Structure formats: C-alpha cells, structure tokens
RNA sequence: GGGCCCGUGGCCUAGUCUGGAUAAGGCACCGUCCUUCUAAGUCGGUGAUCGUGGGUUCGAAUCCCACCGGGCCCGCCA
C-alpha cells in the first residue's frame, strides 16, 4: 500500500514536472489543520515571479486528474492539499482485512542487537536505571515491528571493581547470612562505608579481582552465585514491566574463554604501556585495557563484547546512560580505526533521573526502586478502579489495576525525550489522567465497548465522511509514518507522542460521532473506523509496553 | 579549564534534525457536560517577550556566534 511519504513523493514529482526548482523541504505534512500536505510556495513565487494562485492553478491541472487528491487550495503563501479520506480509509481497512495488521509493509531481514539495562548486579534496579530498560525494550519492539530480527542483550558485569567490592563486603559483613538481594545490598553499602573510613579495605577488593581473574574456582562460583541472586530480582522487576532479555552475556566469560587476550593481541601494534598497565591512544585520551597487575578493565572486556556482537549482528544498538558517552565514542573509534571492523553501531543515551532531594546512588542508599514505584502505582490504580467500577469482582479489579500501573509507569518514563534530565516526582509518576497510559487505555476500552455492543456489519465503505471521522482516519493513516520517524531517529517517544495525538483525535470522534445509534450506512463505516483504531492502538501499545484492556 | 546534553505559560512536556500560517498538549486554577456508545472522559476560560544578547533570512522556538543557568564526562571505576 502507499504510505504518506509515497503520496508526498507523487505530489512533489507532479509539481516538479512543471516547476523543476521546487524544493523538497517545502512540501511537508501539514500540522496546522489547513490541509493534509502543504507546499510553502514562497520560493517558487519568487523564482517564477508569480502569485501563489497561478502556481496552484498549474498544479491543479497536473495533479487533480490523478484522483487521489480531493482539493488544492491557496491560503497566503501556502498551497494546501487534501487527500481523499475514502481512499485512505479503504487502504487501511484493505490492509487490515488482508494481513490482519496495519501497516504490513515493513520488512528488513537484518539482525539487530539491542543491548539495554546491563546494570551492575549490585542491587535492585532503581527508577533511574529502569529508564534504560524502558527505552531499550520499546526500541527493541519498535525495530521488531519494523521487520528487523531483533535480539535483546544484557551484559552482566561480574568482573569489575563494584562486583568485587560487593563480594568482599559480603564476605566481611554477611558471610553467614542468607543470600538475598537485601542482605547483599546492605553488605555492599557497608563495604562502601568501610572503604571510606579505612582505605586498606580496598586491598581486599584488589585481591578479589586478581583471584577472580586468575580463575580461582571458589571465588568464581561465589561471585556468579551472588550476581545470579541479584540478577534474579532485577529480572523479576523487568518481568513485571513486560520486559524480556533474550541473551545474557557474562563479562567474565570473555576473560575465561580468552577473548580479552585476543583483543590485546589484535590491538598489539597500537598498545602502549605505562607502569605495567596497557592502553591504546584514542584521540587525546589514553584508554586503559589492563591494570598494572594484569587484570582486565571494562574497556577491553567491552571491546571483546562488541567483537562478539559484530560476528552475530548487522546492526548493534546500545542503550547507555549519558555518563557512557565518552566510553562509547572510544569503543567506536577502536572498533573502526584500530581493529578495522565496520558495522553499523548506534548508541542511544539517556540523561539521569534524580529525586527532588538530589541524585540517587545505590551505594549511598538514597534510591527509589522500580519495584517500589510499581507497587505504589498499583495501589493508586486499585483505589481508582475500585471507586469507578464497584460492579467488578476483586480479581478483575486487581488485573485492571496491575495493567494500569505497569502501563502508567512505562509510559511516564518512556514518553520523555531521552536527552532530558528527569526529576522524579511521585505526584507525576502516579498520575492516571492527562497525558498518561490510562488516558490511552481508557479510550481504547471505550472503543472496544462500542464494538462489543454494535451489531456486526460488513457493508461497503461509503465515499462520504464527516469531519470527525475524516480527522481520525487521517491521523490513523499517519501511523506508519510515526513508526518510521521513531525507527529512523531511534526515538520511541515519537511513537508515544503520536499515540497521545491519536487518542485525543479519537476522543473528539467519540464525543461527536455516535456509532450504535447511527443509521445503517453511517454505523457501518464507523465500525470500520473503530476496528482500525483499536488495531492501531493495540499495536502501538504493544511496542511501548501499554497493555490495552477491553474494559476498565 | 575543555567536551557533550538540556533550558518553551506557576509546574511537566511536544515542536528543533528538514526555518514558514494565531507556538501544540498535560498538571494546577475557574467555569461546562453523565435519563445519549465507560466522566481515568468532553467543551470553554486564565496563563508563553520559546534562558539572554547578537547574527543570517522575505520569515527564527528551529540555523550560526557569544554569554548565563542546570546535568553528565574529562579514573590503571563502570
């Protein structure tokens, strides 16, 4: 089927046939409500010394016979084009009826790796880190929807200083306590305080690192064990949010299987030494690969990881906190310039989430965990749904509250531009109205409710559409465009904002276009519109982690 | 000190890539609409010199320069 951009291209070609100097960027999607597409005629008026009216007359002669344009009108220096609503609606429903989904045009066989979360297994995941997971998962599902073969990846740091410190802390402070995330976190925080008081404690950590790296089986087992416990709780949090990681890769595996050594060999001609520690020069930075005691550093392990990903994927995407920007730049430099590995590599960075009281640190203990946020959102949702739906049984209320809570949390964090710093506020995070997931879900539930009640009808789509129908159809027609924009920019929030716009447009339709009580012909086509609407909302919701409910 | 990101009504955001029509939403506040398909909704109202100052342009929230404010980075941490 033809997408919005295809029509844009057709119109552009038509104009170029008469006025070859038309600038591509002057024909855009119209957001002002004057048309569907608009041509800014200023430069053509100037270069041809004619009025916009004359341009429009010529363009009409060229384009109107094509049949897909309903009208071409001049307003000021703009020439506005309206596409035929009937044509767009027929295209959408043909696609839906034929393939079961709209759009069904994207297909890209490339294998894509999306690495996200990858948070150190030193404690529960907090609302800052969960931003990584939420962006990453939406991105993965978005690319998947676009047709890519996507695998999500988690790189588990079980061989760095933080984890060694966690282990040393556990041994020192909690050796005989049960192995739980809570006890481990406490020991980690105690160890942090201990090293602040007594720098000698750091030597413990150094010793652990050396033994771990040299393959001391007892320490290896213990650390794996500890990391697995914490990873288990991280995973259960992710699971609540509907996030699944396909591949877990342990950093230490690259040490054990010799890949880190291979990295050093492959880089040998670029490697320099300083006091026994090895580094490569990247721009004006020395990027250290090993410590002077021979133990590996994150940089070399991450190079090994990216080499591994390059062997298995065509496109590598990493979602990282903004503090990793330099690291990422140097990784890219080493891969491309020193190892001469060419692969499509993109990094998506997000800014930090802070609390009103300041920044969060796991070691400092001032964090809001993602579990806490989900729990409180669930309580909030439950009290709302209980008040609104006293007719529903308790277990159904719980289900609804859960779906609302999880969706609200994901949307609240996922709709924001990743570059923006975020100050977390409970009142905003727990809001279930306005620009929120429940706002979208509620509209979906209303549409679903009408579809349940309205009689099945399979009449032909008529050619006349009322304004409220037409606006919704045209917004729906932009769904593939929104998907594309989100994919090209690696910006799931673009889709989130589209979904809000679509919902507002639907609400307008809902309040002005009765369906069930409408005469046959009108009802038929409105049922078609509702089917398309629910399909699109569900589709987009799945990508963003919003769970649509048939009733709420 | 150097580099990257952010700055849009009282608060939170969209729009910035690719310059164009009265700057689009939400929260809060004031008012409206449940005997009509679910009021987690609708409609209307108050409220913005788009951080500041220059520049480019017929036209700047958007591009360029400088400055101010906030975040992140500049480890043999990750």
Short mmCIF file of C-alpha atoms in Angstrom, two decimals, chain A residues 26-520:
data_model
loop_
_atom_site.label_atom_id
_atom_site.label_comp_id
_atom_site.label_asym_id
_atom_site.label_seq_id
_atom_site.Cartn_x
_atom_site.Cartn_y
_atom_site.Cartn_z
CA UNK A 26 8.88 22.97 1.02
CA UNK A 27 6.31 20.21 0.73
CA UNK A 28 5.51 18.96 4.21
CA UNK A 29 2.98 17.22 6.31
CA UNK A 30 0.60 19.93 7.46
CA UNK A 31 0.16 20.32 11.18
CA UNK A 32 -1.88 23.50 11.14
CA UNK A 33 -5.15 21.93 10.05
CA UNK A 34 -5.34 23.68 6.69
CA UNK A 35 -4.68 20.55 4.70
CA UNK A 36 -3.00 17.18 4.80
CA UNK A 37 0.09 18.31 2.99
CA UNK A 38 1.19 21.83 2.36
CA UNK A 39 3.51 23.48 -0.09
CA UNK A 40 5.28 26.58 1.09
CA UNK A 41 5.18 28.50 -2.12
CA UNK A 42 7.40 31.41 -1.14
CA UNK A 43 10.48 30.37 -3.03
CA UNK A 44 8.57 29.36 -6.17
CA UNK A 45 6.63 32.62 -6.15
CA UNK A 46 9.92 34.44 -6.03
CA UNK A 47 11.83 32.43 -8.60
CA UNK A 48 8.97 32.47 -11.13
CA UNK A 49 7.63 35.91 -10.21
CA UNK A 50 4.07 34.66 -9.93
CA UNK A 51 1.36 34.64 -7.31
CA UNK A 52 0.52 31.53 -5.35
CA UNK A 53 -2.85 31.40 -7.15
CA UNK A 54 -1.17 30.94 -10.51
CA UNK A 55 1.07 28.20 -9.12
CA UNK A 56 -1.96 26.45 -7.67
CA UNK A 57 -3.83 26.59 -10.98
CA UNK A 58 -0.94 24.91 -12.78
CA UNK A 59 -0.51 22.33 -10.05
CA UNK A 60 -4.22 21.52 -10.08
CA UNK A 61 -4.13 20.82 -13.81
CA UNK A 62 -1.22 18.47 -13.27
CA UNK A 63 -2.35 16.68 -10.12
CA UNK A 64 -6.13 16.66 -9.78
CA UNK A 65 -6.66 14.18 -12.63
CA UNK A 66 -4.67 11.66 -10.54
CA UNK A 67 -7.76 11.24 -8.41
CA UNK A 68 -6.09 10.82 -5.06
CA UNK A 69 -6.24 14.50 -4.20
CA UNK A 70 -9.57 15.87 -3.06
CA UNK A 71 -8.71 19.53 -3.14
CA UNK A 72 -5.94 22.03 -3.65
CA UNK A 73 -6.40 25.43 -2.06
CA UNK A 74 -4.35 28.55 -1.66
CA UNK A 75 -4.07 30.45 1.58
CA UNK A 76 -1.47 33.15 1.87
CA UNK A 77 1.79 31.78 0.59
CA UNK A 78 0.69 28.20 1.13
CA UNK A 79 -0.84 25.70 -1.23
CA UNK A 80 -2.76 23.10 0.75
CA UNK A 81 -3.51 19.61 -0.47
CA UNK A 82 -6.23 17.38 0.86
CA UNK A 83 -6.08 13.68 0.20
CA UNK A 84 -9.22 11.69 -0.33
CA UNK A 85 -10.43 10.34 3.01
CA UNK A 86 -12.28 7.47 1.37
CA UNK A 87 -9.15 6.37 -0.39
CA UNK A 88 -7.13 6.39 2.83
CA UNK A 89 -9.80 4.54 4.78
CA UNK A 90 -10.09 1.91 2.09
CA UNK A 91 -6.33 1.47 2.11
CA UNK A 92 -6.23 0.98 5.86
CA UNK A 93 -9.07 -1.48 6.00
CA UNK A 94 -7.86 -3.42 2.98
CA UNK A 95 -4.53 -3.87 4.71
CA UNK A 96 -6.16 -4.89 7.98
CA UNK A 97 -8.60 -7.29 6.36
CA UNK A 98 -5.93 -8.78 4.16
CA UNK A 99 -3.00 -9.19 6.56
CA UNK A 100 -4.50 -8.66 9.98
CA UNK A 101 -2.32 -5.70 10.71
CA UNK A 102 -1.72 -2.18 9.64
CA UNK A 103 0.73 -1.38 8.32
CA UNK A 104 2.10 -4.60 6.91
CA UNK A 105 4.69 -3.14 4.61
CA UNK A 106 7.91 -3.09 6.56
CA UNK A 107 10.42 -5.83 6.26
CA UNK A 108 14.11 -5.84 6.90
CA UNK A 109 15.98 -9.10 7.34
CA UNK A 110 18.91 -7.52 9.16
CA UNK A 111 19.83 -8.91 12.55
CA UNK A 112 19.83 -6.23 15.19
CA UNK A 113 21.26 -6.40 18.68
CA UNK A 114 19.69 -4.08 21.22
CA UNK A 115 21.68 -4.03 24.43
CA UNK A 116 19.87 -2.39 27.30
CA UNK A 117 19.70 -2.38 31.08
CA UNK A 118 23.09 -4.08 31.65
CA UNK A 119 23.05 -2.60 35.11
CA UNK A 120 25.64 -3.85 37.58
CA UNK A 121 24.26 -6.67 39.69
CA UNK A 122 24.99 -4.86 42.93
CA UNK A 123 21.45 -4.07 43.99
CA UNK A 124 17.83 -3.76 42.96
CA UNK A 125 17.07 -1.75 39.85
CA UNK A 126 16.05 1.82 40.61
CA UNK A 127 13.94 4.31 38.72
CA UNK A 128 16.99 5.82 37.03
CA UNK A 129 18.24 2.53 35.64
CA UNK A 130 14.76 1.43 34.69
CA UNK A 131 14.74 4.29 32.20
CA UNK A 132 17.36 2.33 30.33
CA UNK A 133 15.20 -0.81 30.28
CA UNK A 134 12.07 1.06 29.26
CA UNK A 135 13.75 2.88 26.39
CA UNK A 136 15.64 -0.22 25.34
CA UNK A 137 12.65 -2.53 25.35
CA UNK A 138 10.50 -0.08 23.42
CA UNK A 139 13.29 0.34 20.92
CA UNK A 140 13.67 -3.41 20.51
CA UNK A 141 9.95 -3.89 19.99
CA UNK A 142 9.81 -0.93 17.66
CA UNK A 143 12.55 -2.33 15.44
CA UNK A 144 10.98 -5.75 15.62
CA UNK A 145 7.70 -4.22 14.46
CA UNK A 146 9.55 -2.61 11.62
CA UNK A 147 10.65 -6.04 10.47
CA UNK A 148 14.13 -6.40 11.87
CA UNK A 149 15.29 -9.60 13.54
CA UNK A 150 15.93 -8.20 16.97
CA UNK A 151 17.74 -9.78 19.91
CA UNK A 152 17.91 -8.01 23.25
CA UNK A 153 21.15 -8.27 25.15
CA UNK A 154 22.24 -7.81 28.74
CA UNK A 155 25.95 -7.56 29.53
CA UNK A 156 26.40 -8.68 33.09
CA UNK A 157 29.28 -7.06 34.84
CA UNK A 158 30.55 -9.75 37.14
CA UNK A 159 34.20 -8.88 36.87
CA UNK A 160 34.59 -5.24 37.70
CA UNK A 161 35.57 -3.42 40.83
CA UNK A 162 31.97 -2.84 42.00
CA UNK A 163 31.14 -6.50 41.97
CA UNK A 164 34.45 -7.43 43.60
CA UNK A 165 33.62 -4.89 46.27
CA UNK A 166 30.18 -6.43 46.69
CA UNK A 167 31.76 -9.84 47.17
CA UNK A 168 34.37 -8.55 49.60
CA UNK A 169 31.62 -6.80 51.53
CA UNK A 170 29.51 -9.91 51.62
CA UNK A 171 32.42 -11.97 52.90
CA UNK A 172 33.25 -9.41 55.54
CA UNK A 173 29.80 -8.42 56.77
CA UNK A 174 27.25 -11.02 55.74
CA UNK A 175 29.13 -14.28 55.24
CA UNK A 176 26.71 -16.35 57.26
CA UNK A 177 23.50 -14.54 56.38
CA UNK A 178 21.16 -15.95 53.75
CA UNK A 179 21.98 -14.97 50.21
CA UNK A 180 19.27 -12.43 49.46
CA UNK A 181 19.30 -9.23 47.45
CA UNK A 182 18.52 -7.30 50.60
CA UNK A 183 21.45 -8.72 52.60
CA UNK A 184 23.79 -8.28 49.67
CA UNK A 185 22.78 -4.70 49.14
CA UNK A 186 23.32 -3.97 52.82
CA UNK A 187 26.76 -5.58 52.75
CA UNK A 188 27.65 -3.61 49.63
CA UNK A 189 26.66 -0.35 51.29
CA UNK A 190 28.57 -1.31 54.46
CA UNK A 191 31.63 -2.11 52.41
CA UNK A 192 31.36 1.28 50.78
CA UNK A 193 31.36 2.97 54.18
CA UNK A 194 34.20 0.77 55.33
CA UNK A 195 36.46 1.77 52.43
CA UNK A 196 35.69 5.42 53.08
CA UNK A 197 36.85 5.00 56.69
CA UNK A 198 39.68 2.62 56.01
CA UNK A 199 41.36 2.71 52.58
CA UNK A 200 43.10 -0.57 53.39
CA UNK A 201 39.81 -2.35 52.75
CA UNK A 202 40.37 -1.59 49.07
CA UNK A 203 43.19 -4.11 49.15
CA UNK A 204 40.61 -6.76 49.83
CA UNK A 205 38.90 -5.74 46.63
CA UNK A 206 42.14 -5.81 44.64
CA UNK A 207 42.84 -9.29 45.93
CA UNK A 208 39.37 -10.50 44.94
CA UNK A 209 39.83 -9.05 41.45
CA UNK A 210 43.16 -10.80 40.95
CA UNK A 211 41.92 -14.14 42.18
CA UNK A 212 38.75 -13.88 40.14
CA UNK A 213 40.67 -13.05 37.01
CA UNK A 214 43.16 -15.85 37.55
CA UNK A 215 40.29 -18.28 37.78
CA UNK A 216 40.12 -19.17 41.48
CA UNK A 217 37.19 -21.60 41.29
CA UNK A 218 35.81 -20.91 44.75
CA UNK A 219 35.66 -17.16 44.19
CA UNK A 220 34.29 -17.59 40.69
CA UNK A 221 31.46 -19.72 41.98
CA UNK A 222 30.68 -17.38 44.82
CA UNK A 223 30.59 -14.29 42.65
CA UNK A 224 28.48 -15.97 39.99
CA UNK A 225 26.17 -17.05 42.72
CA UNK A 226 25.86 -13.62 44.24
CA UNK A 227 25.34 -11.98 40.86
CA UNK A 228 22.70 -14.53 39.97
CA UNK A 229 20.73 -13.75 43.11
CA UNK A 230 20.65 -10.06 42.35
CA UNK A 231 20.10 -10.63 38.66
CA UNK A 232 17.11 -12.72 39.65
CA UNK A 233 15.50 -9.80 41.40
CA UNK A 234 16.37 -7.44 38.56
CA UNK A 235 14.73 -9.86 36.16
CA UNK A 236 11.61 -10.16 38.23
CA UNK A 237 11.27 -6.37 38.11
CA UNK A 238 11.76 -6.37 34.35
CA UNK A 239 9.22 -9.13 34.00
CA UNK A 240 6.61 -7.09 35.84
CA UNK A 241 7.09 -4.42 33.20
CA UNK A 242 6.80 -6.92 30.38
CA UNK A 243 10.47 -6.74 29.54
CA UNK A 244 12.31 -9.85 28.45
CA UNK A 245 16.01 -10.10 27.71
CA UNK A 246 16.96 -12.67 25.07
CA UNK A 247 20.67 -13.06 25.75
CA UNK A 248 22.67 -12.66 28.90
CA UNK A 249 26.41 -12.40 28.46
CA UNK A 250 28.74 -12.57 31.45
CA UNK A 251 31.74 -10.29 31.28
CA UNK A 252 33.92 -12.90 32.92
CA UNK A 253 33.24 -15.32 30.08
CA UNK A 254 35.37 -13.15 27.83
CA UNK A 255 38.18 -13.35 30.33
CA UNK A 256 37.86 -17.10 30.73
CA UNK A 257 37.49 -18.02 27.08
CA UNK A 258 40.49 -15.93 26.12
CA UNK A 259 38.65 -13.30 24.09
CA UNK A 260 40.07 -10.46 26.16
CA UNK A 261 43.57 -11.81 25.46
CA UNK A 262 42.70 -11.96 21.77
CA UNK A 263 41.67 -8.33 21.90
CA UNK A 264 45.08 -7.46 23.31
CA UNK A 265 46.74 -9.47 20.56
CA UNK A 266 44.69 -7.90 17.80
CA UNK A 267 45.47 -4.47 19.16
CA UNK A 268 49.12 -5.28 19.81
CA UNK A 269 50.56 -2.84 17.30
CA UNK A 270 48.59 0.00 18.90
CA UNK A 271 49.16 -0.93 22.53
CA UNK A 272 51.44 1.11 24.74
CA UNK A 273 52.49 0.63 28.31
CA UNK A 274 52.61 2.83 31.37
CA UNK A 275 53.95 1.45 34.64
CA UNK A 276 52.93 -2.02 33.56
CA UNK A 277 49.38 -1.07 32.57
CA UNK A 278 48.36 -1.33 28.92
CA UNK A 279 46.47 1.27 26.95
CA UNK A 280 45.63 2.44 23.44
CA UNK A 281 45.61 6.04 22.38
CA UNK A 282 42.17 7.25 21.28
CA UNK A 283 42.34 10.87 20.25
CA UNK A 284 43.99 12.63 23.14
CA UNK A 285 42.87 10.03 25.68
CA UNK A 286 44.72 7.03 26.96
CA UNK A 287 42.19 4.24 27.15
CA UNK A 288 43.48 1.63 29.56
CA UNK A 289 42.90 -2.01 28.75
CA UNK A 290 44.58 -3.60 31.76
CA UNK A 291 45.73 -2.61 35.23
CA UNK A 292 49.39 -2.88 36.17
CA UNK A 293 48.67 -6.18 37.91
CA UNK A 294 47.44 -7.58 34.62
CA UNK A 295 43.74 -7.68 35.45
CA UNK A 296 41.41 -6.53 32.69
CA UNK A 297 39.38 -3.33 32.60
CA UNK A 298 35.85 -2.72 31.41
CA UNK A 299 37.11 -1.11 28.21
CA UNK A 300 38.86 -4.25 26.97
CA UNK A 301 36.00 -6.51 28.04
CA UNK A 302 33.53 -4.28 26.24
CA UNK A 303 35.65 -4.40 23.09
CA UNK A 304 35.57 -8.20 23.29
CA UNK A 305 31.79 -7.99 23.72
CA UNK A 306 31.36 -5.75 20.70
CA UNK A 307 33.53 -8.03 18.59
CA UNK A 308 31.25 -10.86 19.61
CA UNK A 309 28.19 -8.83 18.68
CA UNK A 310 29.67 -7.89 15.34
CA UNK A 311 30.05 -11.53 14.46
CA UNK A 312 26.39 -12.16 15.08
CA UNK A 313 24.60 -8.97 14.11
CA UNK A 314 24.35 -6.49 11.27
CA UNK A 315 23.39 -3.59 13.46
CA UNK A 316 24.44 -3.01 17.05
CA UNK A 317 22.49 -0.67 19.27
CA UNK A 318 23.43 0.07 22.87
CA UNK A 319 21.23 1.97 25.28
CA UNK A 320 23.51 3.69 27.77
CA UNK A 321 23.45 6.36 30.44
CA UNK A 322 24.84 9.69 29.34
CA UNK A 323 27.91 9.11 31.50
CA UNK A 324 28.95 6.49 28.95
CA UNK A 325 29.14 8.88 26.02
CA UNK A 326 32.92 9.08 26.01
CA UNK A 327 33.30 5.37 26.59
CA UNK A 328 31.07 4.71 23.60
CA UNK A 329 32.96 7.14 21.42
CA UNK A 330 36.23 5.38 22.21
CA UNK A 331 34.74 1.93 21.65
CA UNK A 332 33.58 3.08 18.24
CA UNK A 333 36.98 4.51 17.49
CA UNK A 334 38.81 1.33 18.46
CA UNK A 335 36.44 -0.91 16.53
CA UNK A 336 36.64 1.14 13.39
CA UNK A 337 40.11 2.61 13.32
CA UNK A 338 42.26 0.19 15.27
CA UNK A 339 40.52 -3.13 14.67
CA UNK A 340 39.14 -2.02 11.30
CA UNK A 341 35.77 -3.61 11.93
CA UNK A 342 32.99 -1.95 10.03
CA UNK A 343 29.50 -2.38 11.37
CA UNK A 344 26.51 -0.22 11.89
CA UNK A 345 26.74 0.85 15.51
CA UNK A 346 24.44 3.25 17.26
CA UNK A 347 24.25 4.42 20.83
CA UNK A 348 21.14 5.74 22.47
CA UNK A 349 21.91 7.81 25.54
CA UNK A 350 19.56 8.91 28.23
CA UNK A 351 20.03 11.53 30.92
CA UNK A 352 19.88 10.83 34.58
CA UNK A 353 16.83 10.63 36.75
CA UNK A 354 17.19 12.43 40.04
CA UNK A 355 14.96 12.84 43.06
CA UNK A 356 13.75 16.15 44.36
CA UNK A 357 16.17 15.56 47.20
CA UNK A 358 19.12 15.06 44.87
CA UNK A 359 20.80 12.34 42.88
CA UNK A 360 20.40 8.64 43.51
CA UNK A 361 23.26 6.32 44.39
CA UNK A 362 22.90 2.63 45.09
CA UNK A 363 25.86 2.62 47.46
CA UNK A 364 24.59 5.69 49.29
CA UNK A 365 21.21 4.05 49.75
CA UNK A 366 19.06 7.00 48.60
CA UNK A 367 17.17 5.33 45.82
CA UNK A 368 13.59 4.72 44.80
CA UNK A 369 13.44 1.20 43.45
CA UNK A 370 11.43 0.32 40.39
CA UNK A 371 9.53 -2.24 42.48
CA UNK A 372 8.52 0.49 44.92
CA UNK A 373 7.25 2.60 42.05
CA UNK A 374 5.29 -0.26 40.52
CA UNK A 375 3.79 -1.20 43.88
CA UNK A 376 2.64 2.30 44.66
CA UNK A 377 1.26 2.75 41.17
CA UNK A 378 -0.68 -0.47 41.62
CA UNK A 379 -2.15 0.72 44.91
CA UNK A 380 -3.12 4.00 43.33
CA UNK A 381 -4.69 2.29 40.33
CA UNK A 382 -6.55 -0.15 42.54
CA UNK A 383 -8.13 2.58 44.62
CA UNK A 384 -9.20 4.40 41.46
CA UNK A 385 -10.66 1.37 39.73
CA UNK A 386 -12.43 0.25 42.90
CA UNK A 387 -14.16 3.59 43.10
CA UNK A 388 -15.09 3.62 39.43
CA UNK A 389 -16.08 0.02 38.96
CA UNK A 390 -17.75 -1.31 42.10
CA UNK A 391 -19.56 -3.77 39.82
CA UNK A 392 -16.43 -5.79 39.03
CA UNK A 393 -15.15 -8.73 41.09
CA UNK A 394 -11.99 -8.36 43.17
CA UNK A 395 -9.69 -10.42 40.95
CA UNK A 396 -10.75 -8.47 37.89
CA UNK A 397 -10.06 -5.22 39.74
CA UNK A 398 -6.58 -6.49 40.58
CA UNK A 399 -5.92 -7.38 36.96
CA UNK A 400 -7.00 -3.97 35.78
CA UNK A 401 -5.02 -2.17 38.47
CA UNK A 402 -1.94 -4.15 37.56
CA UNK A 403 -2.22 -3.41 33.85
CA UNK A 404 -2.85 0.25 34.54
CA UNK A 405 0.07 0.53 36.96
CA UNK A 406 2.62 -1.13 34.73
CA UNK A 407 1.46 0.77 31.67
CA UNK A 408 1.45 4.07 33.53
CA UNK A 409 4.98 3.57 34.81
CA UNK A 410 6.31 2.61 31.41
CA UNK A 411 4.58 5.45 29.63
CA UNK A 412 5.50 8.06 32.19
CA UNK A 413 9.19 7.30 31.73
CA UNK A 414 9.09 6.24 28.09
CA UNK A 415 7.30 9.25 26.63
CA UNK A 416 10.04 11.64 27.60
CA UNK A 417 12.83 12.58 25.20
CA UNK A 418 15.84 10.56 26.36
CA UNK A 419 18.09 13.61 26.33
CA UNK A 420 16.07 15.35 29.00
CA UNK A 421 17.05 15.19 32.60
CA UNK A 422 14.22 13.93 34.69
CA UNK A 423 13.38 14.90 38.22
CA UNK A 424 11.22 12.15 39.57
CA UNK A 425 8.05 13.28 41.33
CA UNK A 426 5.59 10.86 42.84
CA UNK A 427 2.62 13.04 42.01
CA UNK A 428 3.51 12.97 38.33
CA UNK A 429 4.52 9.32 38.22
CA UNK A 430 1.27 8.22 39.85
CA UNK A 431 -1.00 10.46 37.80
CA UNK A 432 -3.55 8.37 35.94
CA UNK A 433 -5.04 11.16 33.88
CA UNK A 434 -3.94 13.66 31.28
CA UNK A 435 -1.09 12.60 29.01
CA UNK A 436 -0.81 9.16 30.50
CA UNK A 437 -1.17 5.49 29.66
CA UNK A 438 -4.61 5.19 31.33
CA UNK A 439 -5.82 8.06 29.15
CA UNK A 440 -4.92 5.98 26.10
CA UNK A 441 -6.19 2.73 27.62
CA UNK A 442 -9.48 4.31 28.56
CA UNK A 443 -10.14 5.44 25.02
CA UNK A 444 -9.29 2.00 23.79
CA UNK A 445 -11.70 0.44 26.28
CA UNK A 446 -14.46 2.78 25.12
CA UNK A 447 -13.89 1.82 21.51
CA UNK A 448 -13.80 -1.85 22.44
CA UNK A 449 -17.04 -1.44 24.34
CA UNK A 450 -18.80 0.04 21.33
CA UNK A 451 -17.52 -2.77 19.13
CA UNK A 452 -18.94 -5.32 21.56
CA UNK A 453 -22.34 -3.69 21.52
CA UNK A 454 -22.66 -2.67 17.92
CA UNK A 455 -24.13 -5.16 15.50
CA UNK A 456 -21.67 -6.76 13.17
CA UNK A 457 -21.86 -5.14 9.82
CA UNK A 458 -19.93 -5.62 6.67
CA UNK A 459 -21.31 -3.06 4.34
CA UNK A 460 -19.22 -1.23 1.77
CA UNK A 461 -17.30 1.77 2.90
CA UNK A 462 -19.08 4.80 1.62
CA UNK A 463 -17.37 7.68 -0.02
CA UNK A 464 -18.64 10.41 2.23
CA UNK A 465 -17.10 11.03 5.60
CA UNK A 466 -17.99 13.53 8.28
CA UNK A 467 -15.33 15.85 9.58
CA UNK A 468 -14.90 13.99 12.88
CA UNK A 469 -14.42 10.71 11.01
CA UNK A 470 -12.12 12.20 8.46
CA UNK A 471 -9.79 13.67 11.06
CA UNK A 472 -9.45 10.35 12.83
CA UNK A 473 -8.86 8.45 9.61
CA UNK A 474 -6.16 10.84 8.54
CA UNK A 475 -4.48 10.59 11.91
CA UNK A 476 -4.62 6.81 11.67
CA UNK A 477 -3.13 6.96 8.23
CA UNK A 478 -0.07 8.60 9.76
CA UNK A 479 0.66 5.61 11.98
CA UNK A 480 3.24 4.08 9.62
CA UNK A 481 4.82 7.50 9.32
CA UNK A 482 5.09 7.77 13.11
CA UNK A 483 6.64 4.30 13.22
CA UNK A 484 9.18 5.29 10.62
CA UNK A 485 10.07 8.51 12.37
CA UNK A 486 10.56 6.61 15.61
CA UNK A 487 12.71 3.97 13.94
CA UNK A 488 14.85 6.39 11.96
CA UNK A 489 15.50 8.52 15.00
CA UNK A 490 15.71 5.57 17.41
CA UNK A 491 13.17 7.54 19.42
CA UNK A 492 10.34 5.55 20.96
CA UNK A 493 8.99 8.76 22.45
CA UNK A 494 7.97 9.86 18.96
CA UNK A 495 5.56 6.95 18.89
CA UNK A 496 4.36 7.78 22.40
CA UNK A 497 3.50 11.30 21.35
CA UNK A 498 1.77 10.09 18.22
CA UNK A 499 -0.32 7.77 20.35
CA UNK A 500 -1.40 10.67 22.55
CA UNK A 501 -2.38 12.69 19.49
CA UNK A 502 -4.28 9.76 18.07
CA UNK A 503 -6.11 9.30 21.36
CA UNK A 504 -7.13 12.95 21.50
CA UNK A 505 -8.42 12.70 17.97
CA UNK A 506 -10.36 9.60 18.89
CA UNK A 507 -11.88 11.30 21.93
CA UNK A 508 -13.12 14.01 19.63
CA UNK A 509 -14.63 11.36 17.37
CA UNK A 510 -16.17 9.62 20.37
CA UNK A 511 -17.93 12.72 21.59
CA UNK A 512 -19.21 13.88 18.22
CA UNK A 513 -19.85 10.71 16.21
CA UNK A 514 -22.37 8.30 17.69
CA UNK A 515 -21.93 4.77 16.38
CA UNK A 516 -24.55 2.44 17.79
CA UNK A 517 -27.46 4.79 17.31
CA UNK A 518 -26.35 5.93 13.86
CA UNK A 519 -28.23 4.95 10.69
CA UNK A 520 -27.01 1.79 8.96
#
